[in-house]
Coordinates of C-alpha atoms in Angstrom, one line a residue:
M6 CA -109.2 36.8 155.1
S7 CA -111.7 34.4 155.0
F8 CA -115.3 33.5 157.6
G9 CA -117.4 31.4 157.3
S10 CA -120.7 31.5 155.3
K11 CA -123.4 30.5 157.8
T12 CA -121.7 33.8 160.3
F13 CA -121.8 35.4 157.3
C14 CA -125.1 34.6 155.8
A15 CA -126.6 35.8 159.3
L16 CA -124.8 39.2 159.9
A17 CA -125.9 40.1 155.9
S18 CA -129.4 38.8 157.2
L19 CA -129.5 41.2 159.7
T20 CA -128.0 44.3 157.7
L21 CA -130.3 44.0 154.9
L22 CA -132.7 44.6 157.3
A23 CA -131.3 47.4 157.9
F24 CA -131.0 49.4 154.3
Q25 CA -132.8 52.1 153.3
P26 CA -133.5 53.4 149.9
A27 CA -131.3 56.3 150.5
Q28 CA -128.3 58.5 149.0
A29 CA -125.3 59.3 151.7
E30 CA -122.8 62.1 150.9
L31 CA -119.3 59.8 150.2
S32 CA -117.0 60.1 151.2
V33 CA -113.0 60.9 149.8
E34 CA -112.3 56.9 150.3
L35 CA -115.7 55.3 148.6
L36 CA -115.8 57.7 145.3
S37 CA -111.9 56.3 144.5
G38 CA -112.5 52.9 144.8
D39 CA -109.6 52.5 147.3
I40 CA -110.2 50.5 150.1
P41 CA -108.5 48.0 151.9
F42 CA -110.1 44.6 152.1
E43 CA -110.5 44.1 155.3
D44 CA -112.1 47.9 155.5
I45 CA -115.4 46.6 153.7
D46 CA -117.6 45.6 156.6
T47 CA -117.2 47.7 158.6
L48 CA -117.8 50.4 155.6
V49 CA -120.4 48.0 154.2
A50 CA -122.7 48.3 158.5
A51 CA -122.0 52.3 158.2
N52 CA -123.7 52.6 155.3
A53 CA -126.5 50.1 155.8
H54 CA -128.6 52.7 155.1
D55 CA -127.8 53.3 151.4
A56 CA -128.6 50.0 149.6
A57 CA -125.7 51.4 145.8
V58 CA -123.1 52.5 148.3
A59 CA -123.4 48.4 150.3
F60 CA -124.1 47.0 146.7
D61 CA -120.7 48.9 145.3
L62 CA -119.0 47.4 148.4
L63 CA -120.0 43.8 148.2
G64 CA -119.2 43.4 145.0
L65 CA -115.2 44.4 146.4
K66 CA -115.5 42.1 148.4
V67 CA -116.7 39.2 145.9
E68 CA -113.7 40.4 144.2
G69 CA -110.6 40.3 146.7
L70 CA -113.3 36.7 148.9
A71 CA -112.4 35.3 145.1
Q72 CA -108.7 36.7 144.9
E73 CA -108.1 35.0 148.4
Q74 CA -110.2 31.9 146.7
A75 CA -113.0 32.0 149.2
Y76 CA -114.8 30.7 145.9
S77 CA -118.8 29.7 148.0
D78 CA -118.5 33.3 150.2
A79 CA -118.2 35.2 147.5
A80 CA -120.9 33.4 145.9
N81 CA -122.9 34.1 149.0
T82 CA -122.2 38.1 148.6
V83 CA -123.3 37.8 146.0
L84 CA -126.6 36.1 146.2
I85 CA -127.2 39.3 149.4
Q86 CA -126.3 41.8 146.7
A87 CA -129.1 40.1 144.5
Q88 CA -131.3 40.6 147.2
L89 CA -130.1 43.7 147.3
A90 CA -130.7 44.5 143.8
V91 CA -134.5 43.3 143.8
R92 CA -135.6 45.1 147.5
F93 CA -133.9 48.7 146.2
P94 CA -134.3 48.6 141.7
D95 CA -134.6 52.2 141.6
L96 CA -131.0 52.6 143.3
I97 CA -129.5 49.2 141.7
D98 CA -129.4 48.9 137.8
S99 CA -128.0 45.3 137.4
D100 CA -129.3 42.3 136.3
V101 CA -130.6 39.6 138.9
P102 CA -130.6 36.8 136.4
A103 CA -126.9 38.0 135.7
L104 CA -125.8 37.7 139.5
H105 CA -127.3 34.1 140.5
I106 CA -124.8 33.4 137.1
D107 CA -121.8 35.0 138.7
A108 CA -122.9 32.9 142.0
A109 CA -123.0 29.9 139.8
E110 CA -119.5 30.1 138.6
L111 CA -118.3 31.2 142.0
F112 CA -119.8 28.0 143.6
L113 CA -118.7 26.2 140.6
E114 CA -114.9 27.1 141.8
A115 CA -115.8 25.9 144.7
G116 CA -116.6 22.5 144.1
D117 CA -120.2 22.8 145.3
T118 CA -122.2 21.2 141.6
D119 CA -125.3 21.7 143.2
S120 CA -125.8 25.1 144.1
A121 CA -124.2 25.7 141.3
I122 CA -127.0 24.0 139.3
T123 CA -129.4 26.2 142.1
Q124 CA -128.3 29.2 140.3
L125 CA -128.4 28.6 136.7
M126 CA -131.6 27.2 136.7
A127 CA -133.2 30.5 139.4
A128 CA -131.2 32.5 135.9
V129 CA -133.4 30.0 133.8
S130 CA -136.0 30.9 135.1
A131 CA -136.4 34.6 135.2
L132 CA -134.8 34.2 131.9
R133 CA -137.8 32.4 130.4
E134 CA -140.6 35.2 131.7
R135 CA -138.6 37.9 130.6
A136 CA -138.4 36.4 126.1
A137 CA -134.9 36.8 127.3
N138 CA -132.0 35.4 123.8
P139 CA -133.1 31.7 122.8
D140 CA -129.8 31.5 122.4
V141 CA -128.7 32.2 125.7
L142 CA -131.6 30.1 127.3
S143 CA -130.8 27.1 125.4
G144 CA -126.5 27.8 126.4
L145 CA -127.6 27.4 130.5
L146 CA -130.2 24.4 129.6
L147 CA -127.0 23.0 128.1
Q148 CA -123.9 24.2 130.2
I149 CA -126.6 23.0 133.6
A150 CA -127.4 19.2 131.5
D151 CA -123.9 19.0 131.7
L152 CA -122.7 19.9 135.3
E153 CA -126.2 17.3 135.9
A154 CA -124.1 14.7 133.5
S155 CA -121.5 15.0 135.5
R156 CA -122.9 13.8 139.1
G157 CA -124.6 10.8 136.9
Q158 CA -127.4 11.9 136.9
H159 CA -128.0 11.0 132.5
D160 CA -131.8 11.0 132.6
R161 CA -131.4 14.7 133.8
A162 CA -129.1 15.4 131.9
D163 CA -131.1 13.8 128.8
E164 CA -134.1 16.6 129.6
L165 CA -132.1 19.3 129.5
R166 CA -130.5 18.6 126.0
E167 CA -133.7 17.9 124.7
A168 CA -135.7 21.9 126.5
A169 CA -132.5 24.2 124.8
R170 CA -133.6 21.9 121.4
N171 CA -136.9 22.8 121.6
I172 CA -136.5 26.2 122.2
P173 CA -138.2 28.8 120.2
P174 CA -136.3 30.8 117.5
A175 CA -135.9 34.6 118.3
G176 CA -138.6 35.9 115.8
D177 CA -137.2 38.2 112.6
A178 CA -138.3 42.6 112.9
P179 CA -137.2 45.3 111.3
T180 CA -135.0 47.1 112.7
G181 CA -134.9 50.6 114.6
T182 CA -137.9 50.9 116.5
R183 CA -141.2 49.1 116.1
S184 CA -143.7 47.1 117.2
N185 CA -144.6 43.4 119.0
D186 CA -147.1 41.7 119.9
A187 CA -146.4 41.0 122.9
G188 CA -147.3 44.2 125.4
F189 CA -143.2 45.8 124.0
V190 CA -141.5 47.5 121.4
R191 CA -138.0 46.4 120.9
V192 CA -136.2 49.5 120.3
N193 CA -131.8 48.7 118.2
V194 CA -129.2 50.4 120.1
Y195 CA -126.2 50.9 117.8
Y196 CA -122.6 50.7 120.5
A197 CA -119.6 51.6 119.8
T198 CA -117.5 51.4 123.0
D199 CA -113.3 51.3 124.6
R200 CA -115.2 49.2 127.4
A201 CA -113.1 45.2 126.8
L202 CA -115.0 42.5 126.5
T203 CA -115.7 40.1 129.8
G204 CA -115.0 37.0 127.7
K205 CA -118.8 36.2 128.2
T206 CA -121.5 35.8 125.9
R207 CA -124.8 37.3 128.6
P208 CA -126.0 40.6 127.4
A209 CA -125.9 41.9 131.1
R210 CA -122.1 41.2 131.4
M211 CA -120.4 41.0 127.8
F212 CA -118.3 45.1 128.5
G213 CA -116.9 45.7 132.3
S214 CA -115.1 48.1 132.8
G215 CA -111.4 47.6 131.7
L216 CA -110.6 49.6 128.5
A217 CA -110.4 48.6 125.8
S218 CA -107.2 49.5 123.1
G219 CA -110.1 50.4 120.2
L220 CA -113.5 50.9 120.0
N221 CA -115.7 47.5 119.7
Y222 CA -118.8 48.0 117.7
G223 CA -122.7 45.9 117.5
I224 CA -126.1 46.3 118.1
A225 CA -128.0 45.6 121.4
E226 CA -131.8 45.1 121.3
V227 CA -133.5 46.8 124.2
T228 CA -137.3 45.9 124.8
I229 CA -140.0 48.8 126.3
P230 CA -143.1 47.6 127.1
R231 CA -146.1 49.8 125.6
T232 CA -147.6 51.0 129.0
H233 CA -144.4 52.8 129.1
T234 CA -144.0 56.7 130.6
P235 CA -142.0 59.3 128.9
G236 CA -139.7 59.5 132.0
Q237 CA -139.7 56.8 133.6
F238 CA -137.6 53.8 133.4
E239 CA -139.1 50.6 134.5
T240 CA -137.7 47.6 137.1
P241 CA -139.2 45.5 139.0
S242 CA -140.3 46.3 142.8
V243 CA -140.7 44.4 145.4
W244 CA -143.6 46.0 146.8
K245 CA -145.7 45.2 143.6
L246 CA -144.5 41.8 144.9
E247 CA -142.1 41.2 141.3
F248 CA -139.6 39.9 142.0
T249 CA -138.2 39.0 138.3
E250 CA -137.9 41.1 134.7
D251 CA -141.0 41.3 132.5
P252 CA -140.6 42.8 128.9
A253 CA -144.0 43.7 129.1
K254 CA -143.8 45.7 132.4
H255 CA -140.3 46.7 132.5
V256 CA -137.0 48.2 130.1
M257 CA -134.9 45.3 129.3
L258 CA -131.7 44.7 128.1
Q259 CA -132.2 41.4 125.7
S260 CA -129.4 41.0 123.6
V261 CA -125.8 42.1 122.5
S262 CA -124.8 41.8 119.1
P263 CA -121.1 42.6 118.4
V264 CA -120.3 43.0 114.6
D265 CA -117.1 44.7 113.0
K266 CA -116.7 48.3 111.9
D267 CA -117.6 47.8 108.5
A268 CA -120.5 46.2 109.3
F269 CA -121.7 48.2 111.4
F270 CA -122.0 51.2 109.4
G271 CA -123.5 49.3 106.4
A272 CA -125.8 48.5 109.2
M273 CA -126.7 51.7 109.8
S274 CA -126.9 52.7 106.5
Q275 CA -129.1 49.6 105.8
D276 CA -131.5 51.0 108.5
L277 CA -131.8 54.7 108.0
N278 CA -132.3 53.7 104.2
D279 CA -135.3 51.4 105.0
S280 CA -136.7 54.2 107.5
G281 CA -136.9 56.1 105.3
A282 CA -135.4 58.5 107.9
S283 CA -131.9 61.1 108.0
D284 CA -130.9 62.0 111.6
A285 CA -129.2 59.9 114.5
F286 CA -128.5 61.1 117.7
V287 CA -125.4 59.2 119.7
F288 CA -126.1 59.5 123.7
I289 CA -122.8 59.8 126.1
H290 CA -123.4 58.8 130.0
G291 CA -122.1 60.0 132.7
Y292 CA -120.2 57.8 136.2
N293 CA -121.8 55.3 137.7
V294 CA -123.2 53.8 134.9
A295 CA -122.8 50.2 133.5
F296 CA -122.6 49.3 129.1
D297 CA -126.5 47.6 130.2
K298 CA -128.1 50.5 131.8
A299 CA -126.2 53.3 129.1
A300 CA -128.2 50.7 126.2
K301 CA -131.0 50.8 128.5
R302 CA -130.8 54.4 129.0
T303 CA -130.5 55.2 125.4
A304 CA -133.3 52.5 123.8
Q305 CA -135.9 55.3 126.5
L306 CA -134.6 58.4 125.3
A307 CA -135.5 57.0 121.6
R308 CA -138.9 55.3 122.8
D309 CA -140.0 58.6 124.6
M310 CA -139.1 60.9 122.0
N311 CA -140.4 58.0 119.5
F312 CA -137.3 58.3 117.5
Q313 CA -137.7 56.9 113.6
G314 CA -133.8 58.0 112.9
L315 CA -130.5 56.1 115.0
S316 CA -129.6 55.6 118.3
V317 CA -126.2 55.4 119.0
L318 CA -125.0 54.8 122.3
Y319 CA -121.0 55.4 123.4
S320 CA -120.2 53.9 126.2
W321 CA -117.0 54.3 127.6
P322 CA -115.4 51.9 130.3
S323 CA -117.5 53.5 133.5
K324 CA -117.2 50.8 136.3
G325 CA -120.7 51.6 137.0
A326 CA -120.1 51.8 140.6
T327 CA -121.2 54.2 143.3
I328 CA -118.0 54.3 144.7
G329 CA -116.4 54.5 141.7
Y330 CA -115.8 58.2 140.6
I331 CA -112.2 58.8 141.5
P332 CA -111.1 56.0 138.6
D333 CA -113.6 56.6 135.8
T334 CA -112.2 60.6 136.1
A335 CA -109.3 58.2 134.9
V336 CA -110.2 57.1 131.6
V337 CA -112.6 59.5 130.5
R338 CA -110.5 61.7 128.8
L339 CA -109.1 59.0 126.9
S340 CA -111.7 57.7 125.8
G341 CA -112.8 61.8 124.4
R342 CA -109.6 61.0 121.8
R343 CA -111.3 57.7 120.5
L344 CA -114.7 59.6 120.9
T345 CA -113.7 62.3 118.5
N346 CA -112.8 59.8 115.9
F347 CA -116.4 57.8 115.7
L348 CA -118.0 61.3 115.5
E349 CA -115.6 61.8 112.5
D350 CA -116.6 58.5 111.1
L351 CA -120.3 58.7 111.9
V352 CA -120.4 62.3 109.9
A353 CA -119.1 60.2 107.2
I354 CA -120.0 57.2 106.5
S355 CA -123.0 56.5 108.2
G356 CA -125.5 57.7 105.9
A357 CA -127.2 60.0 108.7
T358 CA -127.5 63.7 107.4
T359 CA -128.6 64.9 110.9
I360 CA -127.2 64.5 113.5
H361 CA -127.9 65.6 117.5
L362 CA -125.8 64.9 120.5
I363 CA -126.8 64.3 124.3
A364 CA -124.2 64.2 127.4
H365 CA -125.0 63.5 130.4
S366 CA -122.8 64.4 134.0
M367 CA -119.4 63.2 133.4
G368 CA -119.5 61.5 130.2
N369 CA -119.1 65.5 128.9
R370 CA -115.8 65.0 129.6
A371 CA -115.5 62.7 127.0
M372 CA -118.0 64.8 124.7
T373 CA -116.1 67.9 125.5
D374 CA -112.5 67.1 124.6
A375 CA -114.1 65.4 121.7
L376 CA -115.6 68.1 120.0
E377 CA -112.2 70.1 120.7
L378 CA -110.9 68.7 118.6
M379 CA -112.9 68.0 116.3
A380 CA -113.3 71.6 116.0
L381 CA -109.6 72.7 116.0
R382 CA -109.1 69.2 113.7
R383 CA -110.9 71.5 110.7
A384 CA -111.1 74.7 111.1
P385 CA -111.5 76.7 109.9
I386 CA -115.8 75.8 110.1
Q387 CA -117.8 76.6 107.3
K388 CA -120.7 74.9 108.5
P389 CA -122.6 73.5 111.3
V390 CA -121.3 69.6 111.2
F391 CA -123.6 68.8 113.8
D392 CA -127.8 69.9 114.3
Q393 CA -127.8 69.7 118.5
V394 CA -125.7 69.5 121.0
I395 CA -127.0 68.5 124.7
F396 CA -124.3 68.5 127.8
A397 CA -127.2 67.8 130.5
A398 CA -125.7 68.2 133.5
P399 CA -121.9 68.3 133.0
D400 CA -119.7 67.1 135.6
V401 CA -116.7 69.7 134.1
D402 CA -115.2 72.5 135.6
Q403 CA -117.4 75.8 134.6
G404 CA -113.5 77.7 133.3
L405 CA -112.6 74.9 131.6
F406 CA -116.0 75.1 130.5
A407 CA -116.5 78.4 129.5
A408 CA -113.3 78.4 127.3
M409 CA -113.5 75.6 125.6
M410 CA -117.7 76.6 124.3
P411 CA -116.0 79.4 121.5
T412 CA -114.1 76.5 119.7
I413 CA -116.5 74.0 120.2
R414 CA -119.6 76.6 118.5
P415 CA -118.5 76.5 115.2
L416 CA -119.8 73.1 114.7
A417 CA -123.3 73.0 116.0
R418 CA -126.5 74.9 114.8
R419 CA -127.5 75.5 119.1
L420 CA -125.0 74.3 122.2
T421 CA -127.0 73.7 124.7
L422 CA -125.8 73.4 129.0
Y423 CA -129.0 71.8 131.4
A424 CA -127.8 73.3 134.6
S425 CA -129.8 72.9 138.5
D426 CA -128.9 74.3 142.0
K427 CA -130.4 71.7 143.4
D428 CA -128.2 68.5 141.8
R429 CA -126.8 67.1 144.3
A430 CA -124.2 64.4 142.6
L431 CA -122.6 68.5 141.4
E432 CA -122.8 69.9 144.2
A433 CA -120.6 66.6 145.4
S434 CA -118.3 67.1 142.8
R435 CA -118.3 70.4 143.5
K436 CA -116.5 69.7 147.4
L437 CA -114.2 67.5 145.4
H438 CA -113.2 69.6 143.4
G439 CA -111.8 72.4 146.0
N440 CA -114.8 73.5 145.4
R441 CA -115.1 74.9 141.9
P442 CA -117.8 75.5 140.9
R443 CA -119.5 72.6 138.0
A444 CA -120.7 74.0 134.5
G445 CA -124.3 72.0 135.2
Q446 CA -124.5 74.4 138.2
G447 CA -127.7 76.5 138.1
G448 CA -129.5 79.2 139.9
D449 CA -127.0 82.1 140.8
V450 CA -123.4 80.2 139.5
A451 CA -125.3 79.2 136.2
L452 CA -122.7 79.5 133.7
Q453 CA -123.7 83.1 131.2
N454 CA -121.7 82.4 127.7
D455 CA -122.3 83.7 124.4
A456 CA -122.1 80.7 122.3
V457 CA -124.5 78.2 124.8
D458 CA -127.6 78.8 125.7
T459 CA -127.9 78.1 129.0
I460 CA -131.3 76.6 130.7
D461 CA -131.2 76.0 134.5
M462 CA -133.6 73.0 135.0
S463 CA -134.0 73.7 139.3
S464 CA -137.1 73.8 139.0
L465 CA -137.4 69.5 137.7
G466 CA -135.4 66.6 139.2
N467 CA -137.4 63.9 140.2
D468 CA -134.7 61.4 141.3
M469 CA -132.9 60.6 144.6
L470 CA -130.4 63.2 143.1
A471 CA -131.7 65.3 141.3
H472 CA -129.0 64.4 138.5
S473 CA -130.7 62.4 136.1
Y474 CA -134.0 65.5 135.4
V475 CA -133.2 64.7 130.5
S476 CA -134.1 61.4 131.0
N477 CA -136.4 61.8 134.1
E478 CA -138.2 64.6 133.1
Q479 CA -141.5 64.4 130.2
S480 CA -140.5 68.1 130.4
A481 CA -137.2 67.8 129.8
I482 CA -137.2 65.3 126.9
L483 CA -140.3 67.9 125.1
D484 CA -137.4 70.1 125.0
L485 CA -135.4 68.2 124.0
S486 CA -138.0 66.9 121.2
M487 CA -139.1 70.4 120.3
L488 CA -135.1 71.3 119.6
F489 CA -134.4 68.3 117.8
W490 CA -137.9 69.7 116.0
L491 CA -137.5 73.0 115.1
N492 CA -134.1 74.7 116.7
L493 CA -136.3 77.0 118.7
S494 CA -134.0 79.2 121.1
P495 CA -134.9 79.8 124.2
E496 CA -137.0 82.5 123.9
N497 CA -139.2 80.8 121.5
R498 CA -139.9 77.5 123.9
C499 CA -142.7 76.6 125.7
G500 CA -142.6 76.9 129.7
L501 CA -138.9 79.3 129.4
I502 CA -138.5 82.5 130.8
G503 CA -135.9 84.8 131.8
T504 CA -135.8 88.5 133.1
A505 CA -133.4 91.1 131.3
A506 CA -130.5 90.9 133.0
D507 CA -131.0 86.8 132.4
T508 CA -131.0 86.7 129.6
L509 CA -128.6 89.3 129.1
R510 CA -126.7 86.7 131.0
Q511 CA -127.6 84.0 128.3
V512 CA -129.5 81.5 131.2
W513 CA -133.6 80.5 130.7
K514 CA -134.9 79.3 133.8
Y515 CA -137.8 76.5 132.7
E516 CA -141.2 77.2 134.7
K517 CA -144.1 74.9 134.5
S518 CA -146.2 76.0 131.7
E519 CA -149.0 74.9 128.8
C520 CA -145.7 72.4 127.9
S521 CA -145.6 70.4 131.1
N522 CA -148.8 68.6 129.4
S523 CA -148.4 66.0 128.5
N524 CA -150.1 64.7 125.6
L525 CA -148.2 67.0 124.0
L526 CA -144.7 65.0 123.4
P527 CA -146.1 62.6 121.0
F528 CA -147.9 65.7 119.1
V529 CA -144.2 66.6 118.6
S530 CA -142.5 63.6 117.7
T531 CA -144.7 62.9 115.2
L532 CA -144.7 66.3 113.4
R533 CA -141.1 66.2 113.5
N534 CA -140.6 62.6 112.3
Q535 CA -143.1 64.0 109.8
G536 CA -141.3 66.9 108.7
A537 CA -143.9 69.7 109.8
V538 CA -142.3 73.2 109.9
S539 CA -145.0 75.7 108.0
K540 CA -147.3 77.3 110.4
A541 CA -149.8 75.2 107.1
A542 CA -148.0 72.1 107.7
I543 CA -149.0 71.5 110.7
K544 CA -152.5 71.9 110.8
E545 CA -152.8 69.5 108.0
T546 CA -150.5 67.2 109.6
L547 CA -151.9 67.8 113.1
R548 CA -155.1 66.6 111.4
R549 CA -154.4 63.7 109.2
N550 CA -152.7 61.9 112.8
F551 CA -154.8 62.9 116.1
A552 CA -158.3 62.5 115.6
D553 CA -159.0 63.7 119.0
A554 CA -161.1 66.8 118.6
D555 CA -160.6 68.5 122.2
Q556 CA -157.1 67.3 122.5
L557 CA -156.2 69.1 119.1
Q558 CA -158.1 71.9 119.4
E559 CA -155.9 72.1 123.1
L560 CA -152.6 71.4 121.9
E561 CA -153.0 73.2 118.3
P562 CA -152.7 76.8 119.5
V563 CA -149.7 75.9 121.6
L564 CA -148.3 74.8 118.9
L565 CA -148.7 76.7 116.3
G566 CA -147.0 79.5 118.8
L567 CA -144.7 77.8 117.8
A568 CA -144.3 77.9 114.5
P569 CA -141.6 80.0 112.7
N570 CA -144.2 81.0 110.0

């Protein structure tokens, strides 16, 4: 099963030249992830037009080679993954320093200390440039020092130990979304996950795709550049000659700090008390999302909305791989049972009095199950438990989704469904499920249900699958922020239109309007954070916080037009 490293690397170099930043329609074989080891090379070559699929296939190759104890070949395969991650960051959101460390561990298994040290030093160099957690850096330097000592390089080992001791500690800072003078802001993300711990301490590798016996809790710190554009997910670009992450340019996961349940909810209450906020939002990610990417996406949403309350991630054990669709379906609904208990705890003991929920793609399977169980357990429901509940591009059978909505409806002030007829990910899912429409599909098959407002966002979607518009489009983020602010019905939100027939079907279409103005989002965020809901309060808040007379003249009428009184 093993093959020569030189031959393999030569083949890989040729293959890399063929990779293109495209998305292929995946076969059932690829979606299942159940691929014979001997077929992987052929599939890599066949999918050379799709870097994300090739990356995930190479990951399967690494697993197979490691099982066969072909550790050197496995390490070289990881380095090819690293090359792909650098070249196609928009398609492959993988922690490149972590890949170098993975390669180092495999080289050590192969007895190749020199190559292991080279890879660990590459990781240290990259991490130094990204303002990484000092404990991670010092740990790596001490590991390299031990390796240098093991081969008799004691002077070099002493130098590395001294360098580890002299790494400055992380500075103290308040919780929440906060400023930093180094060109970025720090966002704290509270997480609950039933992913199993891997035993690794590096943030990007702390949680894998294994299923834990219960929930793990903690706080993740994400840095976001001050130059960040709402709706963007900044990663290094080889076309800009960016080969490592920089917190002043890229969204980055800096640390993951596990805590027990009591400390977790205690920290939430303290955070709300310190900030003066009373609200929280929970994000439940979709298929093909690893823990680190989910944490970064949650932080991005918080930053884009300038959300001052608690930013909370519920992460279920997705494989985080394009070829892991079917394995993801096997765990997401079990995770939904755990999500319902977490939401009960969040309501009861977090201290947040206003809680919003946002689920994306397959994460809606967990959320719909969790909410249905919660509603049945609480029936009859006297008043809403949640404020806004957002079903974004749900990869849920449309018939099942519609049947669940009347039960779920009393739990929230408003239920909103974002759909699109351009969503290629959901179209592929529909084919996989016997051509049954998915709840997140728009156009002629858009869901009609009295319990939920369906917003057809087909005019949005710049990502390759037109599937992540809820976090990748400023217009969608603005609509979310408006919902959080005023709980406006669709007919009262700018940008949403509907014919008489559409509104009877409870379906509205998003069209670019005055709400497409990119300057509007910070205005809405400020009004929401300061509790300005009446016309008089909006006027006073705008004049107190914004000095640009031209912007006020342009945007104040739009915002006043949204206010109910």
